[in-house]
Amino acid sequence: MSAPDRRDDIAGLVEAASVARERAYAPYSSFRVGAALLADDGRVFSGCNVENSSYPAGICAERGAVASAVVGGARRFSALVVSTEADQPTPPCGVCRQVLVEFAPLLTVVSVTTSGLSARWTMGELLPSPFTPASLAHA
Ligand code: THU
């Protein structure tokens, strides 16, 4: 894929993640998160955090996006954008990193803030030495 296409892809994901963030249900933390995943077939799947009065029952935006993609028939992804209102761009939490690496070990992860800051990581940077489906073969 050429560089301009890639920039356009990221811009589209930023918009989708921002729309998702505005739908976040985060009455307990007030930390709204939106996520948008680019599938290899070109489709974009989004998610937002959905909290619960039983706190551990809440789910992160990234895992919501993965669930949406999988039920939509997509399992291969190249890029993820996370959108928050935080002071600094925030990476996916550890549980979400594990869920993401299952499907996308080469994922590019971009995090943006509503103030205009951004950061970018590879999945390998976020989760070195991951436990993957291949790890089960060595049991
Ligand atoms: N959260 C996400 O949605 N994604 C992350 O990667 C980090 C945390 C949510 C979970 C909870 O609803 C709120 O942000 C505060 O932790």
Coordinates of N, CA, C and O and ligand atoms in Angstrom, one line a residue:
M1 N 0.9 -1.2 0.0 CA 0.0 0.0 0.0 C 0.9 1.2 0.0 O 1.9 1.3 0.7
S2 N 0.5 2.2 -0.8 CA 1.4 3.4 -0.9 C 1.2 4.3 0.3 O 0.1 4.3 1.0
A3 N 2.1 5.2 0.6 CA 2.1 6.1 1.7 C 0.8 6.9 1.8 O 0.2 7.0 2.9
P4 N 0.4 7.6 0.7 CA -0.8 8.4 0.8 C -2.0 7.6 1.2 O -2.9 8.1 1.9
D5 N -2.2 6.4 0.6 CA -3.3 5.6 1.0 C -3.3 5.3 2.5 O -4.4 5.4 3.1
R6 N -2.1 5.1 3.0 CA -2.0 4.8 4.4 C -2.4 6.0 5.3 O -3.1 5.8 6.2
R7 N -2.0 7.2 4.8 CA -2.4 8.4 5.6 C -4.0 8.5 5.5 O -4.6 8.9 6.5
D8 N -4.6 8.3 4.4 CA -6.0 8.4 4.3 C -6.7 7.3 5.2 O -7.7 7.6 5.8
D9 N -6.1 6.1 5.2 CA -6.7 5.1 6.1 C -6.7 5.6 7.5 O -7.7 5.4 8.2
I10 N -5.5 6.1 8.0 CA -5.4 6.5 9.4 C -6.4 7.7 9.6 O -7.1 7.7 10.7
A11 N -6.5 8.6 8.7 CA -7.5 9.7 8.9 C -8.9 9.2 9.0 O -9.7 9.7 9.9
G12 N -9.3 8.2 8.2 CA -10.6 7.6 8.3 C -10.8 6.9 9.7 O -11.9 7.0 10.3
L13 N -9.8 6.2 10.1 CA -9.8 5.5 11.4 C -10.0 6.5 12.6 O -10.7 6.3 13.5
V14 N -9.2 7.7 12.5 CA -9.3 8.7 13.5 C -10.8 9.2 13.6 O -11.3 9.3 14.7
E15 N -11.4 9.4 12.5 CA -12.8 9.9 12.5 C -13.7 8.8 13.1 O -14.6 9.2 13.9
A16 N -13.5 7.6 12.7 CA -14.4 6.5 13.2 C -14.2 6.3 14.7 O -15.2 6.1 15.5
A17 N -13.0 6.4 15.2 CA -12.7 6.3 16.6 C -13.3 7.4 17.4 O -13.7 7.2 18.5
S18 N -13.3 8.6 16.8 CA -13.8 9.8 17.5 C -15.3 9.7 17.6 O -15.9 9.9 18.7
V19 N -16.0 9.2 16.6 CA -17.4 9.0 16.6 C -17.7 7.9 17.7 O -18.7 8.1 18.5
A20 N -17.0 6.9 17.7 CA -17.2 5.8 18.7 C -17.0 6.3 20.1 O -17.7 6.0 21.0
R21 N -15.9 7.2 20.3 CA -15.7 7.7 21.6 C -16.9 8.5 22.2 O -17.2 8.4 23.4
E22 N -17.5 9.2 21.3 CA -18.7 10.0 21.7 C -19.8 9.1 22.2 O -20.7 9.6 22.9
R23 N -19.8 7.9 21.8 CA -20.9 6.9 22.2 C -20.5 6.1 23.5 O -21.2 5.3 23.9
A24 N -19.3 6.4 24.0 CA -18.8 5.6 25.1 C -19.8 5.7 26.3 O -20.4 6.8 26.5
Y25 N -19.9 4.6 27.0 CA -20.7 4.6 28.2 C -19.7 4.5 29.4 O -19.2 3.4 29.7
A26 N -19.3 5.6 29.9 CA -18.2 5.6 31.0 C -18.6 6.5 32.1 O -17.9 7.5 32.5
P27 N -19.8 6.2 32.8 CA -20.2 7.1 33.9 C -19.4 6.9 35.1 O -19.4 7.8 36.0
Y28 N -18.6 5.9 35.3 CA -17.8 5.6 36.5 C -16.4 6.2 36.4 O -16.0 6.8 37.4
S29 N -15.8 6.1 35.3 CA -14.4 6.6 35.1 C -14.4 8.0 34.5 O -13.5 8.8 34.6
S30 N -15.5 8.3 33.7 CA -15.5 9.5 32.9 C -14.4 9.5 31.9 O -14.0 10.6 31.4
F31 N -13.8 8.4 31.6 CA -12.7 8.2 30.6 C -13.3 7.6 29.4 O -13.4 6.4 29.3
R32 N -13.6 8.4 28.4 CA -14.3 7.9 27.2 C -13.2 7.5 26.2 O -12.2 8.2 25.9
V33 N -13.4 6.3 25.7 CA -12.5 5.8 24.7 C -13.2 5.3 23.4 O -14.3 4.6 23.6
G34 N -12.7 5.6 22.3 CA -13.2 5.0 21.0 C -12.0 4.3 20.3 O -10.9 4.7 20.5
A35 N -12.4 3.3 19.6 CA -11.4 2.5 18.9 C -11.9 2.2 17.5 O -13.1 1.9 17.3
A36 N -11.0 2.2 16.5 CA -11.4 1.8 15.1 C -10.3 0.9 14.5 O -9.1 1.3 14.6
L37 N -10.8 -0.2 14.0 CA -9.8 -1.2 13.5 C -10.0 -1.3 11.9 O -11.2 -1.3 11.5
L38 N -8.9 -1.3 11.2 CA -9.0 -1.4 9.8 C -8.7 -2.9 9.4 O -7.7 -3.4 9.7
A39 N -9.7 -3.5 8.8 CA -9.6 -4.9 8.4 C -8.9 -5.0 7.1 O -8.9 -4.0 6.3
D40 N -8.3 -6.1 6.8 CA -7.6 -6.3 5.5 C -8.5 -6.2 4.3 O -8.1 -5.9 3.2
D41 N -9.8 -6.4 4.5 CA -10.7 -6.3 3.4 C -11.2 -4.8 3.2 O -12.1 -4.6 2.4
G42 N -10.7 -3.9 4.0 CA -11.0 -2.5 3.8 C -12.1 -2.0 4.8 O -12.3 -0.8 4.9
R43 N -12.7 -2.9 5.4 CA -13.8 -2.4 6.3 C -13.2 -1.9 7.6 O -12.2 -2.3 8.1
V44 N -14.0 -1.0 8.2 CA -13.6 -0.4 9.5 C -14.6 -0.8 10.6 O -15.8 -0.7 10.4
F45 N -14.1 -1.3 11.7 CA -14.9 -1.7 12.8 C -14.6 -0.9 14.0 O -13.4 -0.7 14.4
S46 N -15.6 -0.4 14.7 CA -15.3 0.5 15.8 C -15.9 -0.1 17.1 O -16.8 -1.0 17.1
G47 N -15.4 0.5 18.2 CA -15.9 0.1 19.5 C -15.7 1.2 20.5 O -14.9 2.2 20.2
C48 N -16.5 1.2 21.6 CA -16.3 2.2 22.6 C -16.3 1.5 24.0 O -16.7 0.3 24.0
N49 N -15.7 2.1 25.0 CA -15.8 1.4 26.3 C -17.2 1.4 26.8 O -17.9 2.4 26.7
V50 N -17.6 0.3 27.4 CA -19.0 0.2 28.0 C -18.8 -0.3 29.4 O -18.4 -1.4 29.7
E51 N -18.9 0.7 30.4 CA -18.7 0.3 31.8 C -20.0 -0.2 32.4 O -21.1 -0.3 31.8
N52 N -19.8 -0.7 33.6 CA -20.9 -1.3 34.3 C -20.9 -1.0 35.8 O -19.8 -0.8 36.4
S53 N -22.0 -1.0 36.5 CA -22.1 -0.7 37.9 C -21.3 -1.8 38.7 O -20.8 -1.6 39.8
S54 N -21.2 -3.0 38.1 CA -20.3 -4.0 38.6 C -19.0 -3.8 37.8 O -18.8 -4.4 36.7
Y55 N -18.1 -3.1 38.4 CA -17.0 -2.5 37.6 C -16.2 -3.5 36.7 O -16.0 -3.2 35.5
P56 N -15.9 -4.7 37.2 CA -15.1 -5.6 36.3 C -15.9 -6.1 35.0 O -15.3 -6.6 34.1
A57 N -17.2 -5.9 35.0 CA -18.0 -6.3 33.9 C -17.8 -5.3 32.7 O -18.3 -5.7 31.6
G58 N -17.2 -4.2 32.9 CA -17.0 -3.3 31.8 C -16.1 -3.8 30.8 O -15.3 -4.7 31.0
I59 N -16.2 -3.3 29.6 CA -15.3 -3.7 28.5 C -14.6 -2.5 27.8 O -15.3 -1.5 27.7
C60 N -13.4 -2.7 27.4 CA -12.7 -1.6 26.7 C -13.1 -1.4 25.3 O -13.6 -2.4 24.7
A61 N -12.8 -0.3 24.8 CA -13.2 0.1 23.4 C -12.5 -0.9 22.4 O -13.2 -1.3 21.4
E62 N -11.3 -1.2 22.6 CA -10.5 -2.0 21.7 C -11.1 -3.4 21.5 O -11.3 -3.9 20.4
R63 N -11.5 -4.0 22.7 CA -12.1 -5.3 22.6 C -13.5 -5.3 22.0 O -13.9 -6.2 21.3
G64 N -14.2 -4.2 22.2 CA -15.5 -4.0 21.5 C -15.3 -4.0 20.0 O -16.1 -4.6 19.3
A65 N -14.3 -3.3 19.6 CA -14.0 -3.2 18.1 C -13.7 -4.6 17.6 O -14.1 -5.0 16.5
V66 N -12.8 -5.4 18.3 CA -12.5 -6.7 17.9 C -13.7 -7.6 17.8 O -13.9 -8.3 16.8
A67 N -14.6 -7.5 18.8 CA -15.8 -8.4 18.8 C -16.7 -8.0 17.6 O -17.2 -8.9 16.9
S68 N -16.8 -6.7 17.3 CA -17.6 -6.3 16.2 C -17.0 -6.8 14.9 O -17.8 -7.3 14.0
A69 N -15.7 -6.8 14.8 CA -15.1 -7.2 13.5 C -15.3 -8.7 13.4 O -15.6 -9.2 12.3
V70 N -15.1 -9.5 14.4 CA -15.1 -10.9 14.3 C -16.6 -11.4 13.9 O -16.8 -12.2 13.1
V71 N -17.6 -10.7 14.5 CA -18.9 -11.1 14.2 C -19.3 -10.7 12.8 O -20.1 -11.3 12.1
G72 N -18.5 -9.7 12.3 CA -18.7 -9.2 10.9 C -17.9 -10.0 9.9 O -18.0 -9.8 8.7
G73 N -17.2 -11.0 10.4 CA -16.5 -11.9 9.5 C -15.0 -11.5 9.2 O -14.4 -12.1 8.3
A74 N -14.5 -10.5 9.9 CA -13.1 -10.0 9.7 C -12.2 -10.5 10.8 O -12.6 -10.3 12.0
R75 N -11.1 -11.0 10.4 CA -10.2 -11.5 11.5 C -8.7 -11.0 11.2 O -7.8 -11.4 12.0
R76 N -8.5 -10.3 10.2 CA -7.2 -9.8 9.9 C -7.2 -8.3 9.8 O -8.0 -7.7 9.1
F77 N -6.3 -7.7 10.6 CA -6.3 -6.2 10.7 C -4.9 -5.6 10.5 O -3.9 -6.3 10.9
S78 N -4.9 -4.4 10.0 CA -3.6 -3.8 9.8 C -3.3 -2.6 10.7 O -2.2 -2.2 11.0
A79 N -4.4 -1.9 11.1 CA -4.2 -0.7 11.9 C -5.4 -0.5 12.9 O -6.5 -0.9 12.6
L80 N -5.0 0.1 14.0 CA -6.0 0.4 15.0 C -5.8 1.9 15.4 O -4.6 2.3 15.6
V81 N -6.8 2.6 15.6 CA -6.7 4.0 16.1 C -7.6 4.0 17.4 O -8.7 3.6 17.4
V82 N -6.9 4.5 18.5 CA -7.6 4.8 19.8 C -7.8 6.3 19.9 O -6.8 7.0 19.7
S83 N -8.9 6.7 20.4 CA -9.2 8.1 20.6 C -9.7 8.4 22.0 O -10.6 7.7 22.5
T84 N -9.0 9.3 22.7 CA -9.4 9.7 24.0 C -9.3 11.2 24.2 O -8.8 11.9 23.4
E85 N -9.8 11.6 25.4 CA -9.7 13.0 25.8 C -8.6 13.2 26.8 O -8.6 14.3 27.5
A86 N -7.7 12.2 26.9 CA -6.6 12.3 27.9 C -5.6 13.4 27.5 O -5.6 13.9 26.4
D87 N -4.8 13.7 28.5 CA -3.7 14.7 28.2 C -2.7 14.2 27.2 O -2.2 15.0 26.4
Q88 N -2.4 12.9 27.3 CA -1.4 12.3 26.4 C -2.0 11.1 25.7 O -2.9 10.5 26.3
P89 N -1.6 10.7 24.5 CA -2.1 9.5 23.9 C -1.9 8.3 24.7 O -0.8 8.1 25.3
T90 N -2.9 7.5 24.8 CA -2.8 6.3 25.7 C -2.8 5.0 24.8 O -3.6 4.9 23.9
P91 N -1.9 4.1 25.2 CA -1.9 2.8 24.4 C -3.0 1.9 25.0 O -3.5 2.1 26.1
P92 N -3.3 0.8 24.2 CA -4.3 -0.2 24.7 C -3.8 -0.8 26.0 O -2.6 -1.0 26.2
C93 N -4.7 -1.2 26.9 CA -4.3 -1.9 28.1 C -3.8 -3.3 27.8 O -3.9 -3.8 26.7
G94 N -3.3 -3.9 28.8 CA -2.6 -5.2 28.6 C -3.6 -6.3 28.1 O -3.2 -7.1 27.3
V95 N -4.8 -6.3 28.7 CA -5.8 -7.3 28.2 C -6.1 -7.1 26.8 O -6.1 -8.0 26.0
C96 N -6.3 -5.8 26.4 CA -6.6 -5.6 25.0 C -5.4 -5.9 24.1 O -5.6 -6.4 22.9
R97 N -4.2 -5.7 24.5 CA -3.0 -6.0 23.7 C -3.0 -7.5 23.4 O -2.8 -8.0 22.3
Q98 N -3.4 -8.3 24.4 CA -3.4 -9.8 24.3 C -4.5 -10.2 23.3 O -4.3 -11.0 22.4
V99 N -5.7 -9.5 23.3 CA -6.8 -9.8 22.4 C -6.4 -9.4 21.0 O -6.6 -10.1 20.0
L100 N -5.7 -8.3 20.9 CA -5.3 -7.8 19.5 C -4.3 -8.7 18.9 O -4.3 -9.0 17.7
V101 N -3.3 -9.1 19.7 CA -2.2 -9.9 19.1 C -2.7 -11.2 18.5 O -2.1 -11.8 17.6
E102 N -3.8 -11.7 19.1 CA -4.3 -13.0 18.6 C -4.6 -12.9 17.1 O -4.4 -13.9 16.3
F103 N -5.1 -11.8 16.6 CA -5.5 -11.6 15.2 C -4.5 -10.8 14.4 O -4.6 -10.8 13.2
A104 N -3.7 -9.9 15.1 CA -2.9 -9.0 14.3 C -1.6 -8.7 14.9 O -1.3 -7.7 15.5
P105 N -0.7 -9.7 14.8 CA 0.7 -9.5 15.4 C 1.5 -8.4 14.8 O 2.4 -7.9 15.4
L106 N 1.1 -8.0 13.6 CA 1.9 -6.9 12.9 C 1.1 -5.6 13.0 O 1.4 -4.7 12.2
L107 N 0.1 -5.5 13.8 CA -0.8 -4.3 13.9 C 0.0 -3.0 14.1 O 0.9 -3.0 14.9
T108 N -0.4 -2.0 13.4 CA 0.1 -0.6 13.7 C -1.0 0.0 14.7 O -2.2 0.0 14.3
V109 N -0.6 0.5 15.8 CA -1.5 1.1 16.8 C -1.2 2.6 16.9 O -0.1 3.0 17.2
V110 N -2.2 3.4 16.6 CA -2.1 4.9 16.7 C -3.1 5.3 17.8 O -4.2 4.8 17.8
S111 N -2.6 6.2 18.7 CA -3.5 6.8 19.7 C -3.5 8.3 19.5 O -2.5 8.9 19.3
V112 N -4.7 8.8 19.5 CA -4.9 10.3 19.3 C -5.7 10.9 20.5 O -6.5 10.2 21.1
T113 N -5.4 12.1 20.7 CA -6.2 12.8 21.8 C -7.0 13.9 21.1 O -6.7 14.4 20.0
T114 N -8.1 14.3 21.8 CA -8.9 15.4 21.2 C -8.2 16.7 21.1 O -8.6 17.6 20.4
S115 N -7.1 16.8 21.9 CA -6.3 18.1 21.8 C -5.3 18.0 20.6 O -4.6 19.0 20.3
G116 N -5.3 16.9 19.9 CA -4.5 16.9 18.6 C -3.1 16.2 18.8 O -2.4 16.1 17.8
L117 N -2.8 15.6 19.9 CA -1.6 14.8 20.0 C -1.8 13.4 19.5 O -2.9 12.9 19.5
S118 N -0.7 12.8 19.1 CA -0.8 11.4 18.6 C 0.5 10.6 18.9 O 1.6 11.3 19.1
A119 N 0.4 9.3 19.0 CA 1.5 8.4 19.2 C 1.3 7.2 18.4 O 0.1 6.9 18.1
R120 N 2.4 6.5 18.1 CA 2.2 5.3 17.2 C 3.2 4.2 17.7 O 4.3 4.5 18.1
W121 N 2.7 3.0 17.7 CA 3.5 1.9 18.1 C 3.2 0.7 17.2 O 2.1 0.7 16.6
T122 N 4.1 -0.2 17.1 CA 3.8 -1.5 16.5 C 3.3 -2.5 17.6 O 3.6 -2.2 18.8
M123 N 2.6 -3.5 17.2 CA 2.2 -4.5 18.2 C 3.4 -5.1 18.9 O 3.3 -5.4 20.1
G124 N 4.5 -5.3 18.2 CA 5.7 -5.9 18.8 C 6.3 -5.0 19.9 O 6.9 -5.5 20.8
E125 N 6.1 -3.7 19.7 CA 6.6 -2.8 20.8 C 5.7 -2.9 22.0 O 6.2 -2.8 23.1
L126 N 4.4 -3.0 21.7 CA 3.5 -3.0 22.9 C 3.4 -4.3 23.6 O 3.2 -4.3 24.8
L127 N 3.7 -5.4 22.9 CA 3.6 -6.7 23.5 C 4.7 -7.6 23.0 O 4.5 -8.5 22.1
P128 N 5.9 -7.4 23.4 CA 7.0 -8.3 23.0 C 6.9 -9.7 23.6 O 6.3 -9.8 24.7
S129 N 7.4 -10.7 22.9 CA 7.3 -12.1 23.4 C 5.8 -12.4 23.8 O 5.5 -12.9 24.9
P130 N 4.9 -12.3 22.8 CA 3.5 -12.6 23.2 C 3.2 -14.1 23.2 O 3.9 -14.9 22.6
F131 N 2.1 -14.4 24.0 CA 1.6 -15.7 23.9 C 0.6 -15.7 22.8 O -0.4 -14.9 22.8
T132 N 0.7 -16.6 21.8 CA -0.1 -16.5 20.6 C -0.7 -17.9 20.3 O -0.3 -18.9 21.0
P133 N -1.5 -18.1 19.3 CA -2.0 -19.4 19.0 C -0.9 -20.4 18.8 O -1.0 -21.6 19.2
A134 N 0.2 -20.0 18.2 CA 1.3 -20.9 18.0 C 1.9 -21.4 19.3 O 2.5 -22.5 19.3
S135 N 1.8 -20.6 20.3 CA 2.4 -21.0 21.6 C 1.7 -22.3 22.1 O 2.4 -23.1 22.8
L136 N 0.5 -22.5 21.8 CA -0.3 -23.7 22.2 C 0.4 -25.0 21.7 O 0.3 -26.1 22.3
A137 N 1.0 -24.9 20.5 CA 1.6 -26.0 19.8 C 2.7 -26.5 20.6 O 3.2 -27.7 20.4
H138 N 3.3 -25.7 21.5 CA 4.5 -26.1 22.2 C 4.2 -26.6 23.6 O 5.1 -26.8 24.4
A139 N 2.9 -26.8 23.8 CA 2.5 -27.3 25.2 C 2.8 -28.8 25.4 O 2.9 -29.5 24.4
Ligands
THU1 N1 -10.2 1.7 28.6 C1 -10.4 1.4 27.3 O1 -11.5 1.4 26.8 N2 -9.3 1.1 26.6 C2 -8.0 1.0 27.1 O2 -7.1 0.5 26.5 C3 -7.8 1.5 28.5 C4 -9.0 1.7 29.3 C5 -11.4 2.1 29.4 C6 -11.8 1.1 30.4 C7 -12.6 1.9 31.4 O3 -13.9 2.0 30.9 C8 -11.9 3.3 31.3 O4 -11.2 3.3 30.0 C9 -11.0 3.6 32.4 O5 -10.0 2.7 32.6

